[in-house]
Structure formats: structure tokens, C-alpha cells
Short mmCIF file of C-alpha atoms (C1' of nucleotides) in Angstrom, two decimals:
data_model
loop_
_atom_site.label_atom_id
_atom_site.label_comp_id
_atom_site.label_asym_id
_atom_site.label_seq_id
_atom_site.Cartn_x
_atom_site.Cartn_y
_atom_site.Cartn_z
CA MET A 1 0.00 0.00 0.00
CA ALA A 2 1.08 3.54 -0.78
CA ALA A 3 -0.02 4.60 2.69
CA THR A 4 3.57 4.40 3.85
CA GLU A 5 4.48 7.42 1.73
CA THR A 6 6.49 9.98 3.65
CA LEU A 7 4.49 12.71 5.30
CA THR A 8 4.91 15.94 3.33
CA ALA A 9 3.41 19.41 3.71
CA GLU A 10 1.66 18.78 0.41
CA ARG A 11 -0.09 15.63 1.67
CA ILE A 12 -1.12 17.40 4.85
CA LEU A 13 -2.62 20.26 2.88
CA GLU A 14 -4.61 17.86 0.73
CA ALA A 15 -5.91 16.07 3.80
CA THR A 16 -6.78 19.40 5.40
CA GLU A 17 -8.78 20.44 2.36
CA GLU A 18 -10.59 17.13 2.50
CA VAL A 19 -11.39 17.58 6.18
CA LEU A 20 -12.54 21.18 5.67
CA ARG A 21 -14.75 20.06 2.82
CA ARG A 22 -16.25 17.25 4.86
CA TYR A 23 -16.69 18.86 8.29
CA GLY A 24 -16.70 22.59 7.55
CA PRO A 25 -14.46 25.26 9.06
CA ALA A 26 -15.93 25.10 12.57
CA LYS A 27 -15.52 21.37 13.13
CA ALA A 28 -12.36 20.61 11.16
CA THR A 29 -9.65 19.77 13.69
CA VAL A 30 -5.98 18.96 13.45
CA VAL A 31 -6.79 15.59 14.99
CA ASP A 32 -9.18 14.92 12.08
CA VAL A 33 -6.44 15.78 9.59
CA ALA A 34 -4.04 13.43 11.34
CA ARG A 35 -6.68 10.68 11.35
CA VAL A 36 -7.20 11.02 7.59
CA LEU A 37 -3.45 10.65 7.10
CA GLY A 38 -3.16 7.79 9.57
CA VAL A 39 -0.61 9.61 11.73
CA SER A 40 -0.63 11.22 15.15
CA HIS A 41 -1.55 14.88 15.34
CA GLY A 42 1.92 15.59 16.70
CA SER A 43 3.31 14.78 13.26
CA VAL A 44 1.17 17.42 11.67
CA TYR A 45 2.65 19.99 14.06
CA ARG A 46 6.08 19.03 12.77
CA HIS A 47 5.16 20.61 9.41
CA PHE A 48 2.86 23.46 10.53
CA ARG A 49 3.54 25.40 13.70
CA THR A 50 -0.14 26.02 14.46
CA LYS A 51 -3.59 25.17 13.25
CA ALA A 52 -3.87 28.77 12.02
CA ALA A 53 -0.72 28.36 9.89
CA LEU A 54 -2.18 25.21 8.37
CA ARG A 55 -5.43 26.96 7.49
CA GLU A 56 -3.51 29.89 6.09
CA ALA A 57 -1.54 27.59 3.81
CA VAL A 58 -4.77 26.01 2.56
CA THR A 59 -6.20 29.45 1.88
CA GLU A 60 -3.11 30.45 -0.04
CA ARG A 61 -3.24 27.30 -2.19
CA TRP A 62 -6.88 27.90 -2.86
CA LEU A 63 -6.39 31.49 -3.97
CA GLU A 64 -3.36 30.56 -6.05
CA ARG A 65 -5.62 28.45 -8.24
CA THR A 66 -7.59 31.52 -9.27
CA ILE A 67 -4.42 33.35 -10.21
CA VAL A 68 -3.35 30.43 -12.38
CA ALA A 69 -6.79 30.05 -13.99
CA LEU A 70 -6.82 33.71 -15.00
CA ARG A 71 -3.24 33.94 -16.22
CA PRO A 72 -4.16 32.83 -19.78
CA TYR A 73 -6.42 35.84 -20.24
CA VAL A 74 -3.58 38.24 -19.44
CA GLY A 75 -1.12 37.08 -22.03
CA ALA A 76 -3.60 35.92 -24.71
CA GLY A 77 -3.73 37.49 -28.15
CA GLY A 78 -6.46 39.87 -29.25
CA PRO A 79 -7.22 43.48 -28.34
CA ALA A 80 -6.71 44.44 -24.70
CA ASP A 81 -10.25 45.76 -24.20
CA GLU A 82 -11.65 42.37 -25.15
CA ARG A 83 -9.09 40.61 -22.99
CA LEU A 84 -10.12 42.77 -20.04
CA THR A 85 -13.78 41.89 -20.47
CA GLU A 86 -12.83 38.24 -20.83
CA TRP A 87 -10.65 38.37 -17.72
CA LEU A 88 -13.40 40.00 -15.66
CA THR A 89 -16.01 37.61 -17.04
CA ALA A 90 -13.78 34.61 -16.34
CA LEU A 91 -13.21 35.76 -12.75
CA PHE A 92 -16.92 36.26 -12.19
CA ALA A 93 -17.76 32.93 -13.83
CA LEU A 94 -15.14 31.13 -11.71
CA LYS A 95 -16.38 32.56 -8.44
CA ARG A 96 -20.01 32.13 -9.39
CA LYS A 97 -19.53 28.54 -10.38
CA LYS A 98 -17.81 27.78 -7.10
CA ALA A 99 -20.47 29.58 -5.08
CA GLY A 100 -23.37 28.01 -6.97
CA GLY A 101 -21.90 24.53 -7.31
CA ASP A 102 -21.12 24.02 -3.65
CA PRO A 103 -22.46 26.75 -1.36
CA GLU A 104 -21.15 25.02 1.75
CA LEU A 105 -17.63 24.84 0.40
CA MET A 106 -17.94 28.50 -0.51
CA ALA A 107 -19.02 29.31 3.04
CA THR A 108 -16.00 27.39 4.33
CA PHE A 109 -13.79 29.31 1.97
CA GLN A 110 -15.27 32.58 3.15
CA VAL A 111 -14.47 31.76 6.77
CA LEU A 112 -10.86 31.00 5.82
CA ILE A 113 -10.69 34.27 3.90
CA GLY A 114 -11.95 36.15 6.93
CA GLU A 115 -9.23 34.56 9.05
CA ASN A 116 -6.39 35.38 6.68
CA SER A 117 -6.76 38.95 5.51
CA ALA A 118 -3.02 39.32 4.95
CA VAL A 119 -3.04 36.42 2.49
CA VAL A 120 -6.11 37.82 0.79
CA ASP A 121 -4.49 41.25 0.47
CA ARG A 122 -1.50 39.72 -1.27
CA HIS A 123 -3.83 37.73 -3.52
CA GLU A 124 -5.73 40.87 -4.47
CA GLU A 125 -2.47 42.58 -5.34
CA HIS A 126 -1.70 39.74 -7.74
CA LEU A 127 -5.06 40.11 -9.42
CA VAL A 128 -4.60 43.87 -9.63
CA GLU A 129 -1.24 43.30 -11.28
CA GLN A 130 -2.90 41.07 -13.88
CA ILE A 131 -5.42 43.83 -14.65
CA ALA A 132 -2.64 46.42 -14.73
CA HIS A 133 -0.83 44.31 -17.30
CA ILE A 134 -3.87 44.23 -19.59
CA VAL A 135 -4.54 47.95 -19.10
CA GLU A 136 -0.94 48.75 -19.95
CA ASP A 137 -1.21 46.62 -23.09
CA GLY A 138 -4.38 48.48 -23.99
CA HIS A 139 -2.62 51.79 -23.63
CA ARG A 140 0.23 50.61 -25.83
CA GLU A 141 -2.30 49.44 -28.40
CA GLY A 142 -3.94 52.86 -28.34
CA LEU A 143 -7.24 51.42 -27.08
CA PHE A 144 -7.10 52.85 -23.58
CA ALA A 145 -6.35 56.44 -22.56
CA ALA A 146 -3.33 57.26 -20.41
CA PRO A 147 -4.05 56.49 -16.76
CA GLU A 148 -4.72 59.47 -14.48
CA ARG A 149 -2.06 58.36 -12.04
CA ASP A 150 -0.47 55.03 -12.94
CA PHE A 151 -1.51 51.64 -14.28
CA THR A 152 -1.69 49.97 -10.89
CA THR A 153 -3.98 52.66 -9.46
CA THR A 154 -6.29 52.39 -12.45
CA ALA A 155 -6.18 48.60 -12.26
CA ARG A 156 -7.06 48.72 -8.57
CA ALA A 157 -9.99 51.00 -9.35
CA VAL A 158 -11.20 48.48 -11.94
CA PHE A 159 -10.80 45.72 -9.37
CA HIS A 160 -12.73 47.68 -6.77
CA ALA A 161 -15.44 48.77 -9.20
CA THR A 162 -16.14 45.11 -10.02
CA ASP A 163 -15.82 44.00 -6.40
CA ARG A 164 -19.47 43.08 -6.17
CA PHE A 165 -18.90 40.46 -8.85
CA HIS A 166 -15.91 38.66 -7.42
CA ASN A 167 -15.84 39.31 -3.69
CA PRO A 168 -17.20 36.19 -1.93
CA ALA A 169 -18.94 38.48 0.55
CA HIS A 170 -21.48 39.09 -2.22
CA ALA A 171 -21.85 35.46 -3.25
CA ALA A 172 -25.46 35.45 -2.07
CA ASP A 173 -26.37 38.08 -4.69
CA TRP A 174 -24.92 36.11 -7.59
CA SER A 175 -27.96 33.95 -8.06
CA ALA A 176 -30.44 36.83 -8.01
CA PRO A 177 -32.23 37.55 -11.30
CA GLY A 178 -30.56 40.31 -13.27
CA VAL A 179 -26.99 39.75 -12.03
CA GLU A 180 -25.82 39.06 -15.55
CA GLU A 181 -27.20 42.40 -16.68
CA ALA A 182 -25.78 44.20 -13.65
CA PHE A 183 -22.38 42.66 -14.32
CA THR A 184 -22.48 43.59 -18.00
CA ALA A 185 -23.46 47.16 -17.11
CA VAL A 186 -20.52 47.57 -14.73
CA VAL A 187 -18.05 46.05 -17.20
CA SER A 188 -19.42 48.37 -19.85
CA LEU A 189 -18.99 51.31 -17.45
CA VAL A 190 -15.38 50.29 -16.83
CA GLN A 191 -14.69 49.94 -20.55
CA ARG A 192 -16.09 53.40 -21.22
CA ALA A 193 -13.92 54.82 -18.47
CA LEU A 194 -10.74 53.34 -19.93
CA ARG A 195 -11.45 53.95 -23.61
CA ALA A 196 -9.02 56.35 -25.32
CA MET B 1 -44.57 62.34 34.57
CA ALA B 2 -44.84 61.95 30.83
CA ALA B 3 -44.41 58.19 31.20
CA THR B 4 -48.17 57.77 30.88
CA GLU B 5 -48.00 58.81 27.22
CA THR B 6 -49.97 56.47 24.98
CA LEU B 7 -48.02 53.59 23.53
CA THR B 8 -47.36 54.29 19.85
CA ALA B 9 -45.46 52.40 17.17
CA GLU B 10 -43.05 55.33 17.15
CA ARG B 11 -42.26 55.02 20.85
CA ILE B 12 -41.80 51.27 20.50
CA LEU B 13 -39.36 51.77 17.63
CA GLU B 14 -37.35 54.25 19.67
CA ALA B 15 -37.21 51.85 22.59
CA THR B 16 -36.21 49.01 20.27
CA GLU B 17 -33.35 51.05 18.87
CA GLU B 18 -32.25 51.81 22.40
CA VAL B 19 -32.35 48.15 23.36
CA LEU B 20 -30.50 47.09 20.20
CA ARG B 21 -27.87 49.71 20.89
CA ARG B 22 -27.45 48.59 24.47
CA TYR B 23 -27.62 44.78 24.19
CA GLY B 24 -26.79 44.12 20.55
CA PRO B 25 -28.84 42.16 18.00
CA ALA B 26 -28.37 38.74 19.63
CA LYS B 27 -29.55 39.67 23.12
CA ALA B 28 -32.17 42.32 22.40
CA THR B 29 -35.55 40.79 23.26
CA VAL B 30 -39.13 41.97 23.01
CA VAL B 31 -39.32 41.64 26.77
CA ASP B 32 -36.43 44.11 27.06
CA VAL B 33 -38.25 46.58 24.82
CA ALA B 34 -41.39 46.27 26.93
CA ARG B 35 -39.36 46.76 30.10
CA VAL B 36 -37.83 49.99 28.76
CA LEU B 37 -41.34 51.24 27.98
CA GLY B 38 -42.73 50.08 31.30
CA VAL B 39 -45.40 47.91 29.70
CA SER B 40 -45.98 44.19 29.27
CA HIS B 41 -44.53 42.51 26.20
CA GLY B 42 -48.06 41.64 25.11
CA SER B 43 -48.61 45.35 24.44
CA VAL B 44 -45.71 45.46 22.04
CA TYR B 45 -47.29 42.60 20.09
CA ARG B 46 -50.38 44.75 19.71
CA HIS B 47 -48.38 47.06 17.42
CA PHE B 48 -46.01 44.61 15.73
CA ARG B 49 -47.14 41.11 14.78
CA THR B 50 -43.72 39.54 15.38
CA LYS B 51 -40.27 40.34 16.65
CA ALA B 52 -39.06 40.08 13.05
CA ALA B 53 -41.56 42.74 11.95
CA LEU B 54 -40.33 45.01 14.73
CA ARG B 55 -36.73 44.60 13.67
CA GLU B 56 -37.68 45.15 10.06
CA ALA B 57 -39.36 48.44 10.95
CA VAL B 58 -36.25 49.58 12.82
CA THR B 59 -34.11 48.68 9.81
CA GLU B 60 -36.40 50.62 7.51
CA ARG B 61 -36.26 53.70 9.75
CA TRP B 62 -32.52 53.47 9.90
CA LEU B 63 -32.10 53.24 6.14
CA GLU B 64 -34.61 56.00 5.57
CA ARG B 65 -32.28 58.41 7.37
CA THR B 66 -29.60 57.87 4.73
CA ILE B 67 -32.07 58.60 1.94
CA VAL B 68 -33.05 61.85 3.65
CA ALA B 69 -29.45 62.86 4.34
CA LEU B 70 -28.53 62.42 0.68
CA ARG B 71 -31.60 64.09 -0.81
CA PRO B 72 -30.01 67.59 -0.73
CA TYR B 73 -27.22 66.49 -3.06
CA VAL B 74 -29.71 65.37 -5.70
CA GLY B 75 -31.60 68.62 -6.09
CA ALA B 76 -28.75 71.03 -5.29
CA GLY B 77 -27.49 73.57 -7.81
CA GLY B 78 -24.20 73.21 -9.66
CA PRO B 79 -23.09 70.89 -12.46
CA ALA B 80 -24.32 67.31 -12.29
CA ASP B 81 -20.86 65.75 -12.43
CA GLU B 82 -19.87 67.65 -9.30
CA ARG B 83 -23.15 66.78 -7.64
CA LEU B 84 -22.55 63.09 -8.39
CA THR B 85 -19.11 63.19 -6.80
CA GLU B 86 -20.55 65.05 -3.82
CA TRP B 87 -23.39 62.53 -3.49
CA LEU B 88 -21.00 59.56 -3.62
CA THR B 89 -18.59 61.26 -1.22
CA ALA B 90 -21.42 62.11 1.18
CA LEU B 91 -22.65 58.52 1.14
CA PHE B 92 -19.17 57.18 1.80
CA ALA B 93 -18.56 59.76 4.53
CA LEU B 94 -21.88 58.95 6.20
CA LYS B 95 -21.27 55.21 6.26
CA ARG B 96 -17.67 55.61 7.26
CA LYS B 97 -18.52 57.92 10.11
CA LYS B 98 -21.11 55.49 11.42
CA ALA B 99 -18.76 52.52 11.09
CA GLY B 100 -15.82 54.33 12.66
CA GLY B 101 -17.75 56.15 15.37
CA ASP B 102 -19.48 53.11 16.82
CA PRO B 103 -18.30 49.79 15.39
CA GLU B 104 -20.62 47.79 17.62
CA LEU B 105 -23.67 49.70 16.47
CA MET B 106 -22.52 49.15 12.91
CA ALA B 107 -22.24 45.42 13.56
CA THR B 108 -25.77 45.47 14.97
CA PHE B 109 -26.94 47.32 11.90
CA GLN B 110 -25.27 44.77 9.67
CA VAL B 111 -27.09 41.92 11.35
CA LEU B 112 -30.40 43.69 10.83
CA ILE B 113 -29.52 44.29 7.20
CA GLY B 114 -28.77 40.61 6.75
CA GLU B 115 -32.17 39.73 8.20
CA ASN B 116 -34.11 42.09 5.98
CA SER B 117 -32.85 41.78 2.45
CA ALA B 118 -36.20 42.82 0.98
CA VAL B 119 -36.08 46.13 2.86
CA VAL B 120 -32.46 46.62 1.80
CA ASP B 121 -33.34 45.95 -1.83
CA ARG B 122 -36.01 48.63 -1.73
CA HIS B 123 -33.56 51.01 -0.06
CA GLU B 124 -30.97 50.38 -2.75
CA GLU B 125 -33.55 51.10 -5.41
CA HIS B 126 -34.18 54.48 -3.78
CA LEU B 127 -30.48 55.29 -3.81
CA VAL B 128 -30.20 54.17 -7.43
CA GLU B 129 -33.10 56.47 -8.29
CA GLN B 130 -31.25 59.37 -6.68
CA ILE B 131 -28.19 58.61 -8.79
CA ALA B 132 -30.37 58.22 -11.90
CA HIS B 133 -31.81 61.66 -11.24
CA ILE B 134 -28.35 63.24 -11.15
CA VAL B 135 -27.19 61.29 -14.21
CA GLU B 136 -30.27 62.40 -16.13
CA ASP B 137 -29.58 66.01 -15.14
CA GLY B 138 -26.02 65.58 -16.34
CA HIS B 139 -27.21 64.33 -19.68
CA ARG B 140 -29.58 67.29 -20.03
CA GLU B 141 -26.71 69.62 -19.15
CA GLY B 142 -24.56 67.99 -21.85
CA LEU B 143 -22.00 66.80 -19.29
CA PHE B 144 -22.79 63.10 -19.51
CA ALA B 145 -23.12 60.96 -22.64
CA ALA B 146 -26.41 59.24 -23.44
CA PRO B 147 -26.76 56.07 -21.37
CA GLU B 148 -26.18 52.76 -23.19
CA ARG B 149 -29.51 51.40 -22.04
CA ASP B 150 -31.37 53.75 -19.72
CA PHE B 151 -30.64 56.06 -16.81
CA THR B 152 -31.63 53.56 -14.14
CA THR B 153 -29.34 50.86 -15.54
CA THR B 154 -26.42 53.28 -15.68
CA ALA B 155 -27.24 54.52 -12.18
CA ARG B 156 -27.32 50.97 -10.88
CA ALA B 157 -23.92 50.33 -12.48
CA VAL B 158 -22.56 53.42 -10.70
CA PHE B 159 -24.05 52.17 -7.46
CA HIS B 160 -22.54 48.72 -7.92
CA ALA B 161 -19.15 50.08 -9.01
CA THR B 162 -18.93 52.07 -5.76
CA ASP B 163 -20.34 49.22 -3.66
CA ARG B 164 -17.09 48.72 -1.82
CA PHE B 165 -17.41 52.23 -0.44
CA HIS B 166 -20.93 52.11 0.90
CA ASN B 167 -21.83 48.48 1.50
CA PRO B 168 -21.52 47.80 5.26
CA ALA B 169 -20.09 44.39 4.41
CA HIS B 170 -16.86 46.23 3.60
CA ALA B 171 -16.88 48.45 6.67
CA ALA B 172 -13.75 46.77 7.98
CA ASP B 173 -11.77 48.03 4.97
CA TRP B 174 -12.76 51.66 5.48
CA SER B 175 -10.11 52.36 8.06
CA ALA B 176 -7.27 50.81 6.06
CA PRO B 177 -4.62 53.23 4.81
CA GLY B 178 -5.22 54.31 1.23
CA VAL B 179 -9.01 53.99 1.23
CA GLU B 180 -9.38 57.66 0.40
CA GLU B 181 -7.20 57.22 -2.66
CA ALA B 182 -9.00 54.04 -3.67
CA PHE B 183 -12.33 55.81 -3.35
CA THR B 184 -11.15 58.80 -5.36
CA ALA B 185 -9.81 56.49 -8.07
CA VAL B 186 -13.14 54.68 -8.42
CA VAL B 187 -15.14 57.93 -8.48
CA SER B 188 -12.76 59.24 -11.09
CA LEU B 189 -13.26 56.04 -13.10
CA VAL B 190 -17.02 56.47 -12.88
CA GLN B 191 -16.81 60.11 -13.95
CA ARG B 192 -14.70 59.20 -16.97
CA ALA B 193 -17.22 56.52 -17.92
CA LEU B 194 -20.14 58.95 -17.84
CA ARG B 195 -18.44 61.97 -19.41
CA ALA B 196 -19.89 63.06 -22.78
"C1'" DG C 1 -65.17 48.79 23.72
"C1'" DG C 2 -60.68 48.58 23.26
"C1'" DA C 3 -55.92 49.30 25.02
"C1'" DG C 4 -53.36 46.77 28.09
"C1'" DT C 5 -52.32 42.45 30.86
"C1'" DG C 6 -50.12 38.15 32.28
"C1'" DA C 7 -50.38 33.06 32.28
"C1'" DC C 8 -49.26 29.65 29.15
"C1'" DA C 9 -47.13 26.25 25.47
"C1'" DG C 10 -43.62 25.60 22.49
"C1'" DA C 11 -39.23 27.46 20.79
"C1'" DT C 12 -34.77 29.33 21.85
"C1'" DA C 13 -30.92 30.60 24.72
"C1'" DT C 14 -27.88 30.03 28.79
"C1'" DT C 15 -25.00 27.54 31.77
"C1'" DG C 16 -21.69 24.60 33.79
"C1'" DA C 17 -19.81 19.99 33.88
"C1'" DA C 18 -17.72 16.64 30.84
"C1'" DA C 19 -15.43 15.73 26.54
"C1'" DT C 20 -12.40 17.10 23.02
"C1'" DC C 21 -8.87 19.79 21.02
"C1'" DT C 22 -4.38 22.47 20.64
"C1'" DG C 23 0.30 22.76 21.15
"C1'" DT C 24 4.51 20.88 23.75
"C1'" DC C 25 7.96 17.76 24.66
"C1'" DA C 26 10.36 13.73 26.63
"C1'" DT C 27 10.81 9.48 24.60
"C1'" DC C 28 10.79 5.75 21.13
"C1'" DG C 29 12.37 3.00 17.19
"C1'" DG C 30 14.23 2.42 12.51
"C1'" DC D 1 20.43 10.48 14.41
"C1'" DC D 2 15.77 12.11 13.23
"C1'" DG D 3 10.98 11.68 12.04
"C1'" DA D 4 7.17 10.04 14.59
"C1'" DT D 5 4.64 9.30 18.87
"C1'" DG D 6 1.35 9.90 22.67
"C1'" DA D 7 0.72 11.68 27.39
"C1'" DC D 8 -0.16 15.97 29.22
"C1'" DA D 9 -1.83 20.99 30.68
"C1'" DG D 10 -4.58 24.51 29.47
"C1'" DA D 11 -8.02 26.22 26.16
"C1'" DT D 12 -12.11 25.35 23.65
"C1'" DT D 13 -16.26 22.87 22.46
"C1'" DT D 14 -20.23 19.92 23.35
"C1'" DC D 15 -24.33 18.55 25.60
"C1'" DA D 16 -28.24 18.36 28.40
"C1'" DA D 17 -30.71 20.48 32.04
"C1'" DT D 18 -32.56 24.88 33.22
"C1'" DA D 19 -34.09 29.41 32.34
"C1'" DT D 20 -35.80 32.82 29.31
"C1'" DC D 21 -38.22 34.31 25.35
"C1'" DT D 22 -41.89 34.46 21.63
"C1'" DG D 23 -46.43 34.69 20.33
"C1'" DT D 24 -51.41 33.79 21.79
"C1'" DC D 25 -55.51 34.71 24.06
"C1'" DA D 26 -59.04 35.03 27.62
"C1'" DC D 27 -59.41 38.46 30.66
"C1'" DT D 28 -59.33 43.12 33.16
"C1'" DC D 29 -60.22 47.82 33.95
"C1'" DC D 30 -60.69 52.45 32.40
#
DNA sequence: GGAGTGACAGATATTGAAATCTGTCATCGG
DNA sequence: CCGATGACAGATTTCAATATCTGTCACTCC
């Protein structure tokens, strides 16, 4: 049996995700994680100093997946304005799918997010940088006007303006009728604001 | 003593606010409200069918105050683009002041908001109508371009784009360094989007 | 007659004792 | 040696008994 594999941080993170998925954020314990792995909970503490650190690492992994999923839209071909709309639409679709497909998992995720604001801040900076990259491309292509201050500030404004459509805090609104239209209207507003 | 005043819905609402302020949303009971008024809790039920209805009425009253406070910025003189910035700034300032001045009261308010989404939806429609009014003025004045669909849709997009700066769900972010700049950047984005 | 009452049943919240969990560390065994 | 263990102290959570609250209604008293 492969159960005698060495205990790695990676395997612990996978088990932790599994436990969080199964029991939710309130009931998931380090002892549960150890049980899933067939080791004592002391072993888990050899890789993660605290339960909080373990949860933080899971959160980071989780958020990283979004970054990776969106990366293609940054570097893809085609005009930057279209790429921006695609990027924003992809982000919304991703979040919406997660929220709609498994509301409990989304709730779990939201709790983790609330616990790890520093990680979330760094994650948001990554996303802002992706937007900034597209906006800068758009400026070079002559599609977007020069930013009022700098690309990152403009990108952050775009990120904030679309907050309602990617921030998990608003997940409950994403199944309301008319969200599609509301999203399109905001994206359209953003496009008009950037247009040269 | 004036304590023998007749029991009105108004007096009950005031007492309820007082109780919510003092005990918070989890511990505030109808019995507490009755005690403050010096009546039996049965009397309170004569004016409000349920505890939920009582809380809903408080929420409505609370939200109504924002509508009233912002009304001046809608009808004021001056160019519509400036009025829009002033309206958005006033809304942000109002919410921020409440959140910063008494975080516990804000938390209480947030719980009530969560319980009464229908009331909140109606409230948001009122705010959107105020924005729509200003945007329509701006179009008449030649400052804003014709809306892509209609004034209400554009207004709603403006409301959603600035969500992060008025939605109590984000209250925690309003004391972070750089919020002012972030707010200004989003308002500036919105202005650029509307400009003729 | 109609605003106000208070006893009541069922639902919800509080409390404190018992169970479980977190994080440490001396010790084990390969 | 060095990763893994499990007993342990203190912190946190669970659970069930107890208390309080919600909503109703027959009644009172002005």
C-alpha cells in the first residue's frame, strides 16, 4: 500500500482540504487531519507550527488556483479591451460557479478568507497586477487612454469597481435575477472609463 | 410624569433602537423593549405582529435616514458631475462615520440588514433612483453621454461600481490606509465613464 | 369597547460539567 | 540520528438540564 508514503506538507494540505470540505471550518480539527493521514496529530505539528498556519496555507493554495486560472487571459492574443472583459467575465464565472456549485464549500472558503486577511491582500495585489498588465497593453495598443495616475492605481480602481462580482462576501447576490445584466453594465462602465 | 403617554409604534421603535444599541442584536428581546417602555410585552405585540416585523421596521427607519441625508445632493445647484461626486462622497462619509464612530452599532446594523434583504433591496432602489436623477440632469446639461440602455441601468452600475465604499459588508476596509485614494480612483473612473 | 395584561405552550438561549482539542515535549524506534 | 509518537496541561467545544423568550388569548379595567 502507498499509505507508507512519507508525510509531506503537500499531503497534509490535501488532507486538510478534505477535512474542511467534509466537516466545515468550525468542526475541522488537526486531529481529524491526522486521522485522515493515519498519523498522530503531533506529526502534523512538525510541518505546521499552528492550526492557524495550516489553514492559512490552505487558503493560499486555494487562492493561487484563481491566479493560475486567470493567467491565460492576461497574455492571450487579441485586443486588450476584449481581454479585459474576458478576464473580468472569467473571474466572475469562476467565483459564481464555485459559489453556486457548492455553497457550503464557498461558506468554508469565506471563513478562511476572513481569518487570513493578509493572504487575501497579497492575492488581491496579484489580481490587480494582472489587470494592470492588460490595461498597460491596452494603452500601448492605443485602445485605452493614459491612466490618471499610474496603471496599478487604475487597475485597482477596476478591481474595486467590479468587487461586487468577485468578492465572496457578495456570493449570495450572484444567483439573483438580473446579475448578468448588472455585471455587463458595470463592465461596460469600466470599458467606457478606460477607452481612449 | 410623561411616562403615561400612549403607547405608539413610534415610541416602541425608539425603545427598540435603544435596546439594540445597548444589548446588541443577539440579546435584544421583546421583553427588554417592553421593560424599557414600562409595559408588558403583550402590548408590544399589539403594534407589531412579530419580533421580526419590529426589527424590520427599525431597519427601515434606519435606512430612511440615509435617503433623507442624501436628498439635498440630488436637487442642489451646480453641475451634475460635481453633484454626483458630492453625493457619492457624502454617502461614503456617512457610512464611514457610522462605522468608525461606533463599530458595535454598525455590527448590529449589519445583522439587521442581513435579516431584511427585501427592505435593503427597496432602499438600494431608492439610492439608485437618486443617482439616476443626477445622471439624467447631467445628460440634459450635456456633461454626460447618453446612457447605453437607460438612466436607471447606468445609475445601478454606478451604485454597484462604488459598492465597496458604501456596502456595510466592507466596513472593515474603510479604516485601512489608502481607502481615500482608492475611493477617489473609483469615483474618477465612474466620472470618466459617464463623461460626454 | 378597546388598550393593556399576564399566564401559558412551544421554541430558543444560557450555563456549567464533561469531553475534546491544541500545542509541547520527553521518549521511542528504525 | 531524526521523524514520529502519545501523554499531558490549558483552552475550547459539546451537551443536556434549566431558564428565558416568543407569540397567543381570555381576561381586566378604564
